[in-house]
Short mmCIF file of C-alpha atoms and ligand atoms in Angstrom, two decimals:
data_model
loop_
_atom_site.label_atom_id
_atom_site.label_comp_id
_atom_site.label_asym_id
_atom_site.label_seq_id
_atom_site.Cartn_x
_atom_site.Cartn_y
_atom_site.Cartn_z
CA MET A 59 21.30 23.32 15.35
CA LYS A 60 22.83 26.73 16.08
CA LEU A 61 23.42 28.92 13.05
CA ARG A 62 27.18 29.00 13.48
CA ARG A 63 27.44 25.23 13.86
CA TRP A 64 25.20 24.78 10.86
CA LEU A 65 27.34 27.04 8.71
CA ALA A 66 30.51 25.38 10.03
CA ALA A 67 29.17 21.92 9.23
CA GLY A 68 28.32 23.13 5.75
CA ALA A 69 31.78 24.60 5.29
CA VAL A 70 33.44 21.35 6.38
CA ALA A 71 31.26 19.38 3.99
CA VAL A 72 32.07 21.71 1.12
CA ALA A 73 35.78 21.63 1.92
CA THR A 74 35.76 17.84 2.14
CA VAL A 75 33.95 17.48 -1.12
CA ALA A 76 36.31 19.96 -2.77
CA ALA A 77 39.38 18.17 -1.43
CA LEU A 78 38.25 14.74 -2.51
CA ASN A 79 36.54 15.98 -5.64
CA VAL A 80 33.66 13.58 -4.96
CA THR A 81 30.11 13.90 -3.76
CA PRO A 82 29.39 12.82 -0.16
CA ALA A 83 28.70 9.10 -0.01
CA THR A 84 26.97 6.88 2.49
CA ALA A 85 27.84 3.20 2.75
CA GLY A 86 29.74 3.33 -0.52
CA ARG A 87 26.78 4.69 -2.46
CA PRO A 88 26.86 8.16 -3.99
CA TYR A 89 24.74 10.67 -2.08
CA ASP A 90 21.57 11.35 -4.04
CA PRO A 91 19.41 14.11 -2.55
CA ALA A 92 16.60 13.28 -4.97
CA ALA A 93 16.31 9.90 -3.25
CA GLN A 94 15.67 11.53 0.14
CA SER A 95 12.19 12.12 1.50
CA LEU A 96 10.68 15.58 1.72
CA ARG A 97 10.84 15.38 5.50
CA ASP A 98 14.57 14.58 5.56
CA LEU A 99 15.40 17.35 3.12
CA ALA A 100 13.23 19.87 4.97
CA ILE A 101 14.60 19.14 8.42
CA ARG A 102 18.07 20.27 7.29
CA HIS A 103 16.47 23.72 7.38
CA GLY A 104 14.63 22.99 10.62
CA LEU A 105 11.45 23.05 8.55
CA TYR A 106 8.61 20.59 9.14
CA VAL A 107 6.73 19.39 6.09
CA GLY A 108 3.28 17.97 6.62
CA THR A 109 0.04 16.65 5.27
CA ALA A 110 -3.59 16.55 6.27
CA VAL A 111 -4.56 12.96 7.03
CA ASP A 112 -7.86 11.26 6.22
CA MET A 113 -8.19 8.66 9.00
CA ALA A 114 -10.51 6.39 7.00
CA VAL A 115 -7.91 6.10 4.25
CA LEU A 116 -5.04 5.73 6.72
CA ASN A 117 -6.85 2.66 8.07
CA ASP A 118 -7.79 1.22 4.69
CA ALA A 119 -5.84 -2.02 4.34
CA ALA A 120 -6.61 -2.05 0.62
CA ASP A 121 -4.73 1.24 0.16
CA PRO A 122 -1.40 0.72 2.00
CA ARG A 123 0.58 3.26 -0.02
CA TYR A 124 -1.29 6.11 1.68
CA ARG A 125 -0.07 5.03 5.09
CA GLU A 126 3.48 4.39 3.88
CA LEU A 127 3.86 7.80 2.28
CA THR A 128 2.19 9.61 5.19
CA ALA A 129 4.86 8.12 7.43
CA SER A 130 7.88 8.38 5.15
CA GLU A 131 7.49 11.79 3.48
CA PHE A 132 6.14 13.98 6.28
CA SER A 133 7.37 15.20 9.64
CA THR A 134 4.08 16.77 10.76
CA VAL A 135 0.45 15.71 10.37
CA THR A 136 -2.93 17.42 10.67
CA ALA A 137 -6.31 15.73 11.09
CA GLU A 138 -8.26 16.53 7.93
CA ASN A 139 -11.54 16.16 9.84
CA VAL A 140 -11.38 14.14 13.04
CA MET A 141 -10.46 16.99 15.40
CA LYS A 142 -13.35 19.16 14.23
CA TRP A 143 -16.18 19.74 16.71
CA GLU A 144 -18.78 17.65 14.86
CA SER A 145 -16.40 14.68 14.90
CA LEU A 146 -15.23 15.08 18.50
CA GLU A 147 -18.62 15.75 20.10
CA PRO A 148 -21.38 14.50 17.81
CA THR A 149 -23.74 14.22 20.77
CA ARG A 150 -23.71 16.82 23.46
CA GLY A 151 -21.51 15.75 26.36
CA SER A 152 -20.10 12.59 24.80
CA TYR A 153 -16.73 12.87 23.15
CA ASN A 154 -15.44 10.55 20.46
CA TRP A 155 -11.67 10.76 20.82
CA GLY A 156 -10.86 7.49 19.03
CA PRO A 157 -9.79 8.58 15.52
CA ALA A 158 -7.97 11.71 16.72
CA ASP A 159 -6.10 9.70 19.35
CA GLU A 160 -5.12 7.25 16.64
CA LEU A 161 -3.60 10.01 14.56
CA VAL A 162 -1.65 11.33 17.53
CA ALA A 163 -0.37 7.80 18.23
CA PHE A 164 0.59 7.37 14.56
CA ALA A 165 2.51 10.64 14.71
CA ARG A 166 4.37 9.59 17.83
CA GLN A 167 5.23 6.23 16.28
CA HIS A 168 6.69 7.95 13.22
CA ASN A 169 8.41 10.78 15.04
CA GLN A 170 6.06 13.42 13.65
CA ARG A 171 4.68 16.60 15.17
CA VAL A 172 0.94 17.30 15.21
CA ARG A 173 -0.86 20.45 14.12
CA GLY A 174 -4.18 20.53 15.95
CA HIS A 175 -7.02 21.56 13.64
CA VAL A 176 -9.34 23.12 14.72
CA LEU A 177 -10.78 24.58 17.94
CA VAL A 178 -13.12 27.36 16.76
CA TRP A 179 -14.65 27.48 13.30
CA GLN A 180 -18.12 28.13 11.87
CA ASN A 181 -18.09 24.96 9.75
CA GLN A 182 -18.49 21.32 10.74
CA LEU A 183 -20.16 22.19 14.02
CA PRO A 184 -22.41 19.54 15.60
CA SER A 185 -26.09 20.04 14.85
CA TRP A 186 -27.05 19.91 18.56
CA LEU A 187 -25.08 23.14 18.89
CA THR A 188 -26.25 25.04 15.81
CA SER A 189 -29.89 23.98 16.18
CA GLY A 190 -29.87 24.72 19.92
CA VAL A 191 -28.75 28.28 19.20
CA GLU A 192 -31.22 28.61 16.35
CA ASN A 193 -34.25 27.48 18.36
CA GLY A 194 -33.26 29.56 21.39
CA SER A 195 -32.70 26.65 23.77
CA ILE A 196 -29.03 27.69 24.04
CA SER A 197 -28.64 31.29 25.22
CA LYS A 198 -25.69 33.55 24.39
CA ALA A 199 -24.30 33.23 27.90
CA GLU A 200 -24.55 29.46 27.69
CA LEU A 201 -22.98 29.44 24.21
CA ARG A 202 -19.91 31.25 25.51
CA GLN A 203 -19.63 28.72 28.33
CA ILE A 204 -20.02 25.85 25.85
CA LEU A 205 -17.20 27.25 23.72
CA ARG A 206 -14.99 27.68 26.75
CA ASN A 207 -15.64 24.11 27.87
CA HIS A 208 -15.00 22.75 24.39
CA ILE A 209 -11.63 24.49 24.07
CA THR A 210 -10.64 23.48 27.58
CA ASN A 211 -11.69 19.84 27.12
CA VAL A 212 -10.05 19.38 23.74
CA VAL A 213 -6.79 21.17 24.50
CA THR A 214 -6.53 19.38 27.85
CA HIS A 215 -7.18 16.01 26.24
CA PHE A 216 -4.26 16.46 23.84
CA LYS A 217 -2.08 18.47 26.21
CA GLY A 218 1.63 18.11 25.52
CA ARG A 219 1.03 16.30 22.24
CA ILE A 220 0.10 19.21 19.95
CA TRP A 221 2.83 21.40 18.48
CA GLN A 222 0.61 24.08 16.91
CA TRP A 223 -3.12 24.57 17.47
CA ASP A 224 -5.33 26.30 14.92
CA VAL A 225 -7.27 28.08 17.64
CA VAL A 226 -9.50 30.17 15.38
CA ASN A 227 -10.09 29.39 11.70
CA GLU A 228 -11.50 31.56 8.90
CA ALA A 229 -13.02 34.30 11.06
CA VAL A 230 -12.74 37.02 8.41
CA SER A 231 -15.02 37.62 5.42
CA ASP A 232 -13.91 37.92 1.79
CA PRO A 233 -14.22 40.86 -0.58
CA TRP A 234 -16.89 38.96 -2.55
CA ASP A 235 -19.13 38.59 0.50
CA ASN A 236 -22.02 40.87 1.23
CA PRO A 237 -21.30 43.43 2.66
CA SER A 238 -18.00 43.56 0.77
CA THR A 239 -16.20 45.58 3.46
CA LEU A 240 -14.16 43.01 5.34
CA HIS A 241 -15.62 42.04 8.69
CA TYR A 242 -15.75 39.21 11.23
CA LYS A 243 -18.10 36.63 9.75
CA GLY A 244 -19.88 33.46 10.71
CA PHE A 245 -21.62 31.74 13.58
CA TRP A 246 -19.31 32.83 16.43
CA ALA A 247 -19.02 36.50 15.50
CA GLN A 248 -22.76 36.59 14.92
CA HIS A 249 -23.69 35.15 18.30
CA LEU A 250 -20.81 36.20 20.57
CA GLY A 251 -19.28 39.22 18.82
CA PRO A 252 -15.61 39.37 17.76
CA ASP A 253 -14.30 39.16 21.33
CA TYR A 254 -14.67 35.39 21.13
CA ILE A 255 -11.31 35.40 19.30
CA ALA A 256 -9.32 36.82 22.23
CA ASP A 257 -11.25 34.58 24.64
CA ALA A 258 -10.46 31.47 22.57
CA PHE A 259 -6.71 32.12 22.63
CA ARG A 260 -6.75 32.77 26.38
CA TRP A 261 -8.73 29.61 27.10
CA ALA A 262 -6.44 27.53 24.86
CA ARG A 263 -3.32 28.91 26.54
CA ALA A 264 -4.71 28.17 30.00
CA ALA A 265 -5.23 24.54 29.01
CA ASP A 266 -1.82 23.97 27.38
CA PRO A 267 0.92 26.50 28.07
CA LYS A 268 3.33 24.78 25.65
CA ALA A 269 1.40 24.58 22.38
CA LEU A 270 1.93 27.31 19.79
CA LEU A 271 -1.41 29.03 19.18
CA PHE A 272 -2.30 30.03 15.62
CA TYR A 273 -4.91 32.04 13.79
CA ASN A 274 -5.54 30.27 10.44
CA ASP A 275 -7.12 31.58 7.24
CA TYR A 276 -7.13 31.48 3.43
CA ASN A 277 -6.38 34.25 0.93
CA ILE A 278 -3.77 35.80 3.18
CA GLU A 279 -0.67 34.77 1.22
CA ALA A 280 0.30 38.34 0.28
CA PHE A 281 -0.66 41.93 1.00
CA GLY A 282 -2.79 43.83 -1.48
CA SER A 283 -3.99 47.42 -1.23
CA GLY A 284 -3.01 47.71 2.43
CA ASN A 285 -6.53 48.87 3.22
CA PRO A 286 -8.13 46.53 5.78
CA ALA A 287 -11.54 47.26 4.26
CA ASN A 288 -10.63 45.15 1.20
CA ASP A 289 -7.20 43.57 1.84
CA LYS A 290 -7.77 40.43 3.88
CA THR A 291 -4.08 40.01 4.69
CA GLN A 292 -4.03 43.54 6.09
CA PHE A 293 -7.21 42.85 8.08
CA VAL A 294 -5.66 39.75 9.64
CA TYR A 295 -2.39 41.59 10.27
CA ASP A 296 -4.24 44.38 12.09
CA MET A 297 -6.23 41.83 14.06
CA ALA A 298 -3.06 40.02 15.17
CA ARG A 299 -1.38 43.31 16.08
CA ASP A 300 -4.41 44.35 18.17
CA LEU A 301 -4.55 40.97 19.92
CA LEU A 302 -0.87 41.27 20.80
CA ALA A 303 -1.40 44.81 22.09
CA LYS A 304 -4.06 43.37 24.41
CA ARG A 305 -1.57 40.68 25.52
CA VAL A 306 -3.65 37.92 24.00
CA PRO A 307 -1.45 34.79 23.70
CA ILE A 308 -1.35 34.38 19.91
CA ASP A 309 1.91 32.84 18.62
CA GLY A 310 1.38 32.54 14.91
CA VAL A 311 -0.61 33.09 11.77
CA GLY A 312 -1.30 30.15 9.47
CA SER A 313 -1.79 30.81 5.80
CA GLN A 314 -3.81 27.96 4.34
CA GLY A 315 -2.44 28.26 0.81
CA HIS A 316 -5.38 26.93 -1.21
CA LEU A 317 -4.45 28.20 -4.66
CA GLY A 318 -5.83 27.57 -8.15
CA THR A 319 -4.00 27.74 -11.47
CA GLN A 320 -6.85 29.79 -12.99
CA TYR A 321 -6.11 32.74 -10.70
CA GLY A 322 -3.41 35.41 -10.80
CA ASN A 323 -1.78 34.31 -7.53
CA TYR A 324 1.50 35.75 -6.26
CA ASP A 325 5.21 35.64 -6.84
CA THR A 326 7.72 34.34 -4.31
CA LEU A 327 8.94 37.76 -3.22
CA GLN A 328 5.42 39.03 -2.49
CA VAL A 329 4.70 36.01 -0.33
CA ALA A 330 8.07 36.24 1.41
CA ALA A 331 7.40 39.91 2.16
CA ALA A 332 4.07 39.02 3.80
CA LEU A 333 5.67 36.35 5.98
CA LYS A 334 8.35 38.82 6.98
CA LYS A 335 5.76 41.39 7.98
CA PHE A 336 4.01 38.93 10.27
CA ALA A 337 7.39 37.95 11.72
CA GLY A 338 7.90 41.64 12.45
CA LEU A 339 5.05 41.38 14.95
CA GLY A 340 6.97 38.60 16.70
CA LEU A 341 4.71 35.92 15.23
CA ALA A 342 5.54 32.56 13.74
CA THR A 343 3.97 31.67 10.41
CA ALA A 344 3.15 28.42 8.65
CA PHE A 345 1.56 27.22 5.46
CA THR A 346 -1.13 24.98 6.77
CA GLU A 347 -3.31 23.59 3.94
CA VAL A 348 -1.44 23.94 0.67
CA ASP A 349 -2.93 22.65 -2.55
CA VAL A 350 -3.09 24.09 -6.06
CA ARG A 351 -6.18 23.04 -7.96
CA SER A 352 -7.01 23.31 -11.66
CA GLN A 353 -10.15 23.37 -13.70
CA LEU A 354 -10.91 19.97 -15.19
CA THR A 355 -12.00 21.15 -18.62
CA ALA A 356 -13.45 18.74 -21.17
CA GLY A 357 -9.96 18.60 -22.70
CA VAL A 358 -8.32 17.75 -19.38
CA GLN A 359 -10.90 15.05 -18.74
CA ALA A 360 -10.33 13.61 -22.21
CA GLY A 361 -6.59 13.38 -21.48
CA ASP A 362 -5.50 16.15 -23.86
CA SER A 363 -1.87 16.79 -22.92
CA ALA A 364 -1.96 20.30 -24.42
CA GLU A 365 -4.48 21.16 -21.71
CA ILE A 366 -3.03 19.05 -18.91
CA ASN A 367 0.64 20.03 -19.15
CA PRO A 368 0.29 23.78 -18.56
CA ARG A 369 -1.86 23.04 -15.50
CA LEU A 370 0.66 20.64 -14.01
CA GLN A 371 3.41 23.16 -14.62
CA ALA A 372 1.47 26.07 -13.15
CA SER A 373 0.54 23.96 -10.15
CA ALA A 374 4.18 23.02 -9.54
CA ALA A 375 5.22 26.67 -9.82
CA ASN A 376 2.65 27.76 -7.26
CA PHE A 377 3.64 25.09 -4.73
CA SER A 378 7.18 26.27 -5.23
CA VAL A 379 6.30 29.94 -4.67
CA LEU A 380 4.82 29.17 -1.26
CA LEU A 381 7.59 26.81 -0.20
CA ARG A 382 10.44 29.10 -1.24
CA ALA A 383 8.83 32.05 0.53
CA CYS A 384 8.52 29.91 3.66
CA LEU A 385 12.13 28.73 3.41
CA ALA A 386 13.29 32.33 3.14
CA GLU A 387 11.61 33.40 6.39
CA ARG A 388 13.10 31.86 9.52
CA HIS A 389 9.84 32.16 11.45
CA CYS A 390 7.92 30.07 8.91
CA LEU A 391 7.93 26.82 10.85
CA SER A 392 6.02 24.32 8.75
CA PHE A 393 4.68 23.65 5.28
CA THR A 394 1.62 21.40 5.31
CA LEU A 395 -0.13 19.99 2.24
CA TRP A 396 -3.91 19.53 2.38
CA GLY A 397 -3.60 15.93 1.28
CA PHE A 398 -0.75 14.64 -0.87
CA THR A 399 -2.44 12.53 -3.56
CA ASP A 400 -5.11 13.26 -6.16
CA ARG A 401 -6.57 9.90 -5.16
CA HIS A 402 -7.76 11.45 -1.88
CA SER A 403 -8.21 15.20 -2.15
CA TRP A 404 -11.09 17.32 -0.94
CA VAL A 405 -10.97 19.39 -4.16
CA PRO A 406 -13.08 17.36 -6.62
CA GLY A 407 -15.81 16.90 -4.02
CA TRP A 408 -15.82 20.53 -3.00
CA PHE A 409 -15.25 22.42 -6.23
CA SER A 410 -17.53 20.74 -8.71
CA ASN A 411 -19.11 23.55 -10.67
CA PRO A 412 -17.01 23.83 -12.79
CA PRO A 413 -15.16 20.65 -11.86
CA GLU A 414 -11.69 21.10 -10.37
CA GLY A 415 -8.93 18.71 -9.35
CA LEU A 416 -5.24 17.84 -9.93
CA ALA A 417 -4.55 19.75 -6.73
CA THR A 418 -1.88 17.70 -4.97
CA VAL A 419 1.73 16.57 -5.50
CA TYR A 420 1.11 12.86 -6.25
CA ASP A 421 -1.27 11.59 -8.92
CA GLU A 422 -4.09 9.10 -8.28
CA ASN A 423 -1.65 6.20 -8.56
CA TYR A 424 0.81 7.70 -6.07
CA GLN A 425 3.23 8.72 -8.79
CA PRO A 426 5.03 11.95 -7.89
CA LYS A 427 3.98 14.82 -10.13
CA ARG A 428 6.10 17.72 -11.28
CA ALA A 429 4.98 19.64 -8.19
CA TYR A 430 6.55 17.00 -5.97
CA GLN A 431 9.85 17.20 -7.85
CA GLU A 432 9.88 20.99 -7.75
CA ILE A 433 9.30 21.29 -4.01
CA LYS A 434 11.93 18.61 -3.48
CA ALA A 435 14.33 20.63 -5.62
CA ASP A 436 13.53 23.75 -3.61
CA LEU A 437 14.46 21.93 -0.41
CA ILE A 438 17.68 20.61 -1.97
CA PHE A 439 18.93 23.86 -3.44
CA ALA A 440 18.07 26.12 -0.51
CA GLY A 441 20.73 27.30 1.92
CA PRO A 442 22.61 30.30 3.24
CA PRO A 443 22.72 33.21 2.92
CA TYR A 444 19.02 33.56 2.11
CA VAL A 445 17.68 30.36 3.62
CA LEU A 446 18.70 29.92 7.22
CA PRO A 447 17.67 27.45 9.95
CA ARG A 448 14.30 28.10 11.57
CA ALA A 449 14.05 30.51 14.48
CA VAL A 450 13.17 29.16 17.91
CA GLN A 451 9.58 30.05 18.72
CA THR A 452 8.41 29.82 22.31
CA PRO A 453 4.76 30.15 23.34
CA ARG A 454 3.76 33.62 24.46
CA ARG A 455 2.49 33.82 28.04
C1 LIG B 146 -12.13 20.28 4.47
C2 LIG B 146 -11.88 18.79 4.38
O1 LIG B 146 -10.75 18.59 3.58
C3 LIG B 146 -13.08 18.07 3.82
O2 LIG B 146 -12.87 16.65 3.89
C4 LIG B 146 -14.34 18.44 4.59
O3 LIG B 146 -15.47 17.86 3.97
C5 LIG B 146 -14.52 19.96 4.61
O4 LIG B 146 -13.36 20.55 5.17
N1 LIG B 146 -10.28 24.99 5.18
C6 LIG B 146 -10.08 24.27 6.34
C7 LIG B 146 -10.22 22.80 6.33
O5 LIG B 146 -9.68 24.86 7.37
O6 LIG B 146 -10.67 22.30 7.56
C8 LIG B 146 -11.12 22.33 5.22
O7 LIG B 146 -11.10 20.90 5.17
C9 LIG B 146 -10.69 22.94 3.90
C10 LIG B 146 -10.76 24.43 3.95
#
């Protein structure tokens, strides 16, 4: 909806409510925003709210609530694993499209958009590829050709059905890596040099001119020192600026948003300022993998509410920081959770020493947690003048 129409509609609604001194009602029932889904509340702002989807759980007939909530609460979905290279091409030359196609069909059926995840990443690569490079049977020239074919095949397969592609994921090191000066890390940089990033965006654009092409990473929620040698957000910002200067077709930067309550984290205004800075380059932004984990101390595991409550509250506050910052920036197009229930979250399996969990917005029994209520409240109470409808983002040629 156009901004003026949106404001006008709001003004009419306010005037009507004022005149009648009642809340808006549908079919005789009082209007209750808390009874709306996240997706319905978000779309009033033009914002898409999403989740990563585990296809095995989606198809588990013994766990129907997962499928119901995936459909009812979210307007965009991401494959948690089934679009990764090891899943799509476990054997060289033979693609397994089944589970990814199923997710795309599910999304279409439920009027959802799809974030494609992921074309180029150093993790979850098929072993035929990594071992071939290791033992020298795949040369550098061949590796580049293999990457080009992969991007072309995958983007072509899903052409017209992917809203945003994570073209390159997690290409930048962290300050705790060795060497600590930030640099391009991992398999692709090591074997092809950093130019693979520009190539990947160009190949993706050639295969689907309509998808929005994203760079995606973690620990880029806010700017720090401003020195790209140790400020990862600055490093990524400079990278995006340089790609744009070379006319590389990058449309957006995805901030994963994996937070933990044990860390310092950021406030809403810091995160909003970062999103605004990326928008200043002409880029869209998105939160792509949001979860807020906590340490599962002995007390937490024993059910001690004095230990559990502050974690649930801190988690809710951090979800809210990211969502409000996104709402406040018109080029922040979507807010995707990396799973929505503690029953199926990657956190306990991945962060086990010390054990971590409680990272999502529904508990293990699909009861909404405080985090769910807070992000719902954020969607309800947001509006002009600071929260405006999303900007229109068209793919860069
Ligand atoms: C994770 C999945 O959630 C796990 O199921 C899998 O075992 C490992 O990968 N950053 C990303 C995601 O970009 O693809 C990762 O997903 C989480 C971190």
